[in-house]
């Protein structure tokens, strides 16, 4: 890290410096331990009697002050630190006591202290730790438009059969790199939901989106056509992903508008991190991560976990099937789908949904 240009975190309008330390003997954590220091207004700002700690309420008790924070249990270990070092340092620096539930038990972290300013400072530092390590958690759910319509599935299976008949001699082209037809979908955005409370919150927000979705679709399913394939990189001879192009039959941008509005809503709610200015709408049909020796979930929208990934030669596929028609259908739902899961239809288990009509 450049000490003259430290990494900064903006939380609720305040700027904090992130200090990264690494214990070479650390065994329990793979991640770096992070310390954060406030770089905003002077300490006197915290001395106002009626000040609340950001959005958290600090209560006065018989023994001083108290604040309760809801934190997913999977993040407790980052507040505790190796052998309790992080918690002891936080308590020592802020002159507070931090009570954390047992690992794996969902509950509340309680911070107590003699002075309101001290509790406020401790809460801020805990929130910064939580925010920092939350970003490092793998995603658990994703918003999806299902493409698992019978007509699209049939078109996909025909596509797979014809590609294997005509292009199996090309490097890397084999049956195991094709998508599972039951899990054909478009990914809108990914979420790391770390407990049931966060899953319920995401479901509630998806329901809130239903009103603008129906405004856009005028309360009707969206007629879509799935035609043509494209690739993700610059060299068609070394490709990792081929995807089907999905468009509204009336040539409108309604599908794109719904996807972008969904991302905007979930980013504003703090449930999703924006990766692109616009959602790249596509339905993956071939992905080298689906290969049998991959440790990634076949059919999942996840990130690569293999140390090496073998590309395939897509030039003949693109030449022969570039305008292939998979079919058309009426899209009527957006789903909050659970990663690494399947329901009775073979599609991802749904935690929540919003309908177009």
JSON list of C-alpha atoms in Angstrom, two decimals, residues 226-343:
[
{"chain": "A", "resi": 226, "resn": "UNK", "atom": "CA", "xyz": [-33.61, -16.06, -28.35]},
{"chain": "A", "resi": 227, "resn": "UNK", "atom": "CA", "xyz": [-31.65, -15.92, -31.58]},
{"chain": "A", "resi": 228, "resn": "UNK", "atom": "CA", "xyz": [-27.94, -15.88, -32.39]},
{"chain": "A", "resi": 229, "resn": "UNK", "atom": "CA", "xyz": [-24.80, -16.57, -30.40]},
{"chain": "A", "resi": 230, "resn": "UNK", "atom": "CA", "xyz": [-21.85, -14.41, -29.40]},
{"chain": "A", "resi": 231, "resn": "UNK", "atom": "CA", "xyz": [-18.56, -14.89, -27.54]},
{"chain": "A", "resi": 232, "resn": "UNK", "atom": "CA", "xyz": [-17.03, -13.03, -24.60]},
{"chain": "A", "resi": 233, "resn": "UNK", "atom": "CA", "xyz": [-13.45, -12.33, -25.67]},
{"chain": "A", "resi": 234, "resn": "UNK", "atom": "CA", "xyz": [-11.47, -11.06, -28.65]},
{"chain": "A", "resi": 235, "resn": "UNK", "atom": "CA", "xyz": [-10.20, -14.34, -30.13]},
{"chain": "A", "resi": 236, "resn": "UNK", "atom": "CA", "xyz": [-12.86, -16.74, -31.48]},
{"chain": "A", "resi": 237, "resn": "UNK", "atom": "CA", "xyz": [-10.23, -19.45, -31.58]},
{"chain": "A", "resi": 238, "resn": "UNK", "atom": "CA", "xyz": [-9.72, -19.27, -27.79]},
{"chain": "A", "resi": 239, "resn": "UNK", "atom": "CA", "xyz": [-13.14, -18.90, -26.17]},
{"chain": "A", "resi": 240, "resn": "UNK", "atom": "CA", "xyz": [-14.36, -19.65, -22.65]},
{"chain": "A", "resi": 241, "resn": "UNK", "atom": "CA", "xyz": [-18.01, -18.58, -22.94]},
{"chain": "A", "resi": 242, "resn": "UNK", "atom": "CA", "xyz": [-20.61, -18.62, -25.71]},
{"chain": "A", "resi": 243, "resn": "UNK", "atom": "CA", "xyz": [-23.97, -17.03, -25.02]},
{"chain": "A", "resi": 244, "resn": "UNK", "atom": "CA", "xyz": [-27.32, -16.75, -26.71]},
{"chain": "A", "resi": 245, "resn": "UNK", "atom": "CA", "xyz": [-28.66, -13.31, -27.52]},
{"chain": "A", "resi": 246, "resn": "UNK", "atom": "CA", "xyz": [-32.03, -12.46, -25.98]},
{"chain": "A", "resi": 247, "resn": "UNK", "atom": "CA", "xyz": [-34.18, -9.57, -27.22]},
{"chain": "A", "resi": 248, "resn": "UNK", "atom": "CA", "xyz": [-37.74, -8.30, -26.92]},
{"chain": "A", "resi": 249, "resn": "UNK", "atom": "CA", "xyz": [-39.84, -9.30, -29.94]},
{"chain": "A", "resi": 250, "resn": "UNK", "atom": "CA", "xyz": [-41.15, -5.75, -30.28]},
{"chain": "A", "resi": 251, "resn": "UNK", "atom": "CA", "xyz": [-37.51, -4.49, -30.47]},
{"chain": "A", "resi": 252, "resn": "UNK", "atom": "CA", "xyz": [-38.08, -2.36, -27.36]},
{"chain": "A", "resi": 253, "resn": "UNK", "atom": "CA", "xyz": [-35.56, -1.91, -24.54]},
{"chain": "A", "resi": 254, "resn": "UNK", "atom": "CA", "xyz": [-38.02, -3.05, -21.87]},
{"chain": "A", "resi": 255, "resn": "UNK", "atom": "CA", "xyz": [-35.92, -6.06, -20.79]},
{"chain": "A", "resi": 256, "resn": "UNK", "atom": "CA", "xyz": [-32.80, -3.93, -20.46]},
{"chain": "A", "resi": 257, "resn": "UNK", "atom": "CA", "xyz": [-34.72, -1.26, -18.58]},
{"chain": "A", "resi": 258, "resn": "UNK", "atom": "CA", "xyz": [-36.10, -3.78, -16.08]},
{"chain": "A", "resi": 259, "resn": "UNK", "atom": "CA", "xyz": [-32.65, -5.29, -15.49]},
{"chain": "A", "resi": 260, "resn": "UNK", "atom": "CA", "xyz": [-30.99, -1.90, -14.99]},
{"chain": "A", "resi": 261, "resn": "UNK", "atom": "CA", "xyz": [-33.74, -0.70, -12.64]},
{"chain": "A", "resi": 262, "resn": "UNK", "atom": "CA", "xyz": [-33.43, -3.89, -10.58]},
{"chain": "A", "resi": 263, "resn": "UNK", "atom": "CA", "xyz": [-29.69, -3.40, -10.16]},
{"chain": "A", "resi": 264, "resn": "UNK", "atom": "CA", "xyz": [-30.18, 0.26, -9.29]},
{"chain": "A", "resi": 265, "resn": "UNK", "atom": "CA", "xyz": [-32.72, -0.68, -6.60]},
{"chain": "A", "resi": 266, "resn": "UNK", "atom": "CA", "xyz": [-30.60, -3.42, -5.01]},
{"chain": "A", "resi": 267, "resn": "UNK", "atom": "CA", "xyz": [-27.43, -1.31, -5.10]},
{"chain": "A", "resi": 268, "resn": "UNK", "atom": "CA", "xyz": [-29.29, 1.53, -3.37]},
{"chain": "A", "resi": 269, "resn": "UNK", "atom": "CA", "xyz": [-30.49, -0.95, -0.73]},
{"chain": "A", "resi": 270, "resn": "UNK", "atom": "CA", "xyz": [-26.90, -2.04, -0.05]},
{"chain": "A", "resi": 271, "resn": "UNK", "atom": "CA", "xyz": [-27.60, -5.60, -1.20]},
{"chain": "A", "resi": 272, "resn": "UNK", "atom": "CA", "xyz": [-25.62, -5.57, -4.44]},
{"chain": "A", "resi": 273, "resn": "UNK", "atom": "CA", "xyz": [-22.40, -4.05, -5.76]},
{"chain": "A", "resi": 274, "resn": "UNK", "atom": "CA", "xyz": [-22.60, -2.38, -9.15]},
{"chain": "A", "resi": 275, "resn": "UNK", "atom": "CA", "xyz": [-20.16, -3.96, -11.60]},
{"chain": "A", "resi": 276, "resn": "UNK", "atom": "CA", "xyz": [-21.17, -2.33, -14.89]},
{"chain": "A", "resi": 277, "resn": "UNK", "atom": "CA", "xyz": [-23.01, 0.78, -16.04]},
{"chain": "A", "resi": 278, "resn": "UNK", "atom": "CA", "xyz": [-25.57, -1.46, -17.75]},
{"chain": "A", "resi": 279, "resn": "UNK", "atom": "CA", "xyz": [-26.46, -5.11, -17.24]},
{"chain": "A", "resi": 280, "resn": "UNK", "atom": "CA", "xyz": [-25.00, -7.32, -19.97]},
{"chain": "A", "resi": 281, "resn": "UNK", "atom": "CA", "xyz": [-28.05, -9.45, -20.81]},
{"chain": "A", "resi": 282, "resn": "UNK", "atom": "CA", "xyz": [-27.10, -12.87, -22.14]},
{"chain": "A", "resi": 283, "resn": "UNK", "atom": "CA", "xyz": [-27.97, -16.52, -21.73]},
{"chain": "A", "resi": 284, "resn": "UNK", "atom": "CA", "xyz": [-24.86, -18.68, -21.36]},
{"chain": "A", "resi": 285, "resn": "UNK", "atom": "CA", "xyz": [-25.02, -21.85, -23.50]},
{"chain": "A", "resi": 286, "resn": "UNK", "atom": "CA", "xyz": [-21.37, -22.96, -23.31]},
{"chain": "A", "resi": 287, "resn": "UNK", "atom": "CA", "xyz": [-18.88, -22.27, -20.53]},
{"chain": "A", "resi": 288, "resn": "UNK", "atom": "CA", "xyz": [-15.59, -24.06, -19.91]},
{"chain": "A", "resi": 289, "resn": "UNK", "atom": "CA", "xyz": [-16.33, -23.86, -16.17]},
{"chain": "A", "resi": 290, "resn": "UNK", "atom": "CA", "xyz": [-19.00, -26.49, -16.75]},
{"chain": "A", "resi": 291, "resn": "UNK", "atom": "CA", "xyz": [-16.34, -29.02, -17.73]},
{"chain": "A", "resi": 292, "resn": "UNK", "atom": "CA", "xyz": [-16.51, -32.24, -15.74]},
{"chain": "A", "resi": 293, "resn": "UNK", "atom": "CA", "xyz": [-13.21, -31.71, -13.96]},
{"chain": "A", "resi": 294, "resn": "UNK", "atom": "CA", "xyz": [-14.25, -28.21, -12.83]},
{"chain": "A", "resi": 295, "resn": "UNK", "atom": "CA", "xyz": [-15.01, -27.72, -9.15]},
{"chain": "A", "resi": 296, "resn": "UNK", "atom": "CA", "xyz": [-17.54, -25.01, -10.04]},
{"chain": "A", "resi": 297, "resn": "UNK", "atom": "CA", "xyz": [-21.23, -25.85, -9.96]},
{"chain": "A", "resi": 298, "resn": "UNK", "atom": "CA", "xyz": [-22.29, -26.93, -13.42]},
{"chain": "A", "resi": 299, "resn": "UNK", "atom": "CA", "xyz": [-24.83, -24.43, -14.62]},
{"chain": "A", "resi": 300, "resn": "UNK", "atom": "CA", "xyz": [-23.97, -21.79, -12.07]},
{"chain": "A", "resi": 301, "resn": "UNK", "atom": "CA", "xyz": [-23.28, -18.15, -12.89]},
{"chain": "A", "resi": 302, "resn": "UNK", "atom": "CA", "xyz": [-20.29, -18.13, -10.55]},
{"chain": "A", "resi": 303, "resn": "UNK", "atom": "CA", "xyz": [-16.71, -17.04, -10.84]},
{"chain": "A", "resi": 304, "resn": "UNK", "atom": "CA", "xyz": [-13.89, -19.25, -11.96]},
{"chain": "A", "resi": 305, "resn": "UNK", "atom": "CA", "xyz": [-12.35, -21.35, -9.20]},
{"chain": "A", "resi": 306, "resn": "UNK", "atom": "CA", "xyz": [-10.00, -23.53, -11.25]},
{"chain": "A", "resi": 307, "resn": "UNK", "atom": "CA", "xyz": [-6.30, -22.70, -11.28]},
{"chain": "A", "resi": 308, "resn": "UNK", "atom": "CA", "xyz": [-6.32, -23.24, -15.04]},
{"chain": "A", "resi": 309, "resn": "UNK", "atom": "CA", "xyz": [-9.10, -22.95, -17.58]},
{"chain": "A", "resi": 310, "resn": "UNK", "atom": "CA", "xyz": [-8.86, -24.54, -21.03]},
{"chain": "A", "resi": 311, "resn": "UNK", "atom": "CA", "xyz": [-10.46, -22.47, -23.80]},
{"chain": "A", "resi": 312, "resn": "UNK", "atom": "CA", "xyz": [-12.10, -24.01, -26.86]},
{"chain": "A", "resi": 313, "resn": "UNK", "atom": "CA", "xyz": [-12.07, -23.14, -30.56]},
{"chain": "A", "resi": 314, "resn": "UNK", "atom": "CA", "xyz": [-15.44, -21.56, -31.40]},
{"chain": "A", "resi": 315, "resn": "UNK", "atom": "CA", "xyz": [-14.74, -20.44, -34.95]},
{"chain": "A", "resi": 316, "resn": "UNK", "atom": "CA", "xyz": [-16.72, -23.20, -36.67]},
{"chain": "A", "resi": 317, "resn": "UNK", "atom": "CA", "xyz": [-19.55, -22.95, -34.14]},
{"chain": "A", "resi": 318, "resn": "UNK", "atom": "CA", "xyz": [-19.86, -19.22, -34.78]},
{"chain": "A", "resi": 319, "resn": "UNK", "atom": "CA", "xyz": [-19.67, -19.70, -38.53]},
{"chain": "A", "resi": 320, "resn": "UNK", "atom": "CA", "xyz": [-22.30, -22.44, -38.68]},
{"chain": "A", "resi": 321, "resn": "UNK", "atom": "CA", "xyz": [-24.60, -21.43, -35.80]},
{"chain": "A", "resi": 322, "resn": "UNK", "atom": "CA", "xyz": [-24.05, -17.69, -35.42]},
{"chain": "A", "resi": 323, "resn": "UNK", "atom": "CA", "xyz": [-27.69, -16.96, -36.31]},
{"chain": "A", "resi": 324, "resn": "UNK", "atom": "CA", "xyz": [-29.18, -20.05, -34.67]},
{"chain": "A", "resi": 325, "resn": "UNK", "atom": "CA", "xyz": [-32.77, -19.62, -33.46]},
{"chain": "A", "resi": 326, "resn": "UNK", "atom": "CA", "xyz": [-33.42, -21.19, -30.05]},
{"chain": "A", "resi": 327, "resn": "UNK", "atom": "CA", "xyz": [-37.04, -20.09, -29.92]},
{"chain": "A", "resi": 328, "resn": "UNK", "atom": "CA", "xyz": [-39.33, -17.52, -28.35]},
{"chain": "A", "resi": 329, "resn": "UNK", "atom": "CA", "xyz": [-41.38, -17.33, -25.15]},
{"chain": "A", "resi": 330, "resn": "UNK", "atom": "CA", "xyz": [-43.13, -14.98, -22.75]},
{"chain": "A", "resi": 331, "resn": "UNK", "atom": "CA", "xyz": [-41.02, -13.97, -19.73]},
{"chain": "A", "resi": 332, "resn": "UNK", "atom": "CA", "xyz": [-43.22, -13.40, -16.71]},
{"chain": "A", "resi": 333, "resn": "UNK", "atom": "CA", "xyz": [-40.93, -13.42, -13.69]},
{"chain": "A", "resi": 334, "resn": "UNK", "atom": "CA", "xyz": [-37.62, -12.40, -12.14]},
{"chain": "A", "resi": 335, "resn": "UNK", "atom": "CA", "xyz": [-36.28, -14.73, -9.45]},
{"chain": "A", "resi": 336, "resn": "UNK", "atom": "CA", "xyz": [-34.01, -14.46, -6.45]},
{"chain": "A", "resi": 337, "resn": "UNK", "atom": "CA", "xyz": [-32.11, -17.68, -7.14]},
{"chain": "A", "resi": 338, "resn": "UNK", "atom": "CA", "xyz": [-29.91, -19.59, -4.73]},
{"chain": "A", "resi": 339, "resn": "UNK", "atom": "CA", "xyz": [-26.45, -20.57, -5.90]},
{"chain": "A", "resi": 340, "resn": "UNK", "atom": "CA", "xyz": [-25.52, -24.29, -5.91]},
{"chain": "A", "resi": 341, "resn": "UNK", "atom": "CA", "xyz": [-29.14, -25.46, -5.71]},
{"chain": "A", "resi": 342, "resn": "UNK", "atom": "CA", "xyz": [-31.88, -27.14, -7.72]},
{"chain": "A", "resi": 343, "resn": "UNK", "atom": "CA", "xyz": [-35.64, -27.32, -7.32]}
]
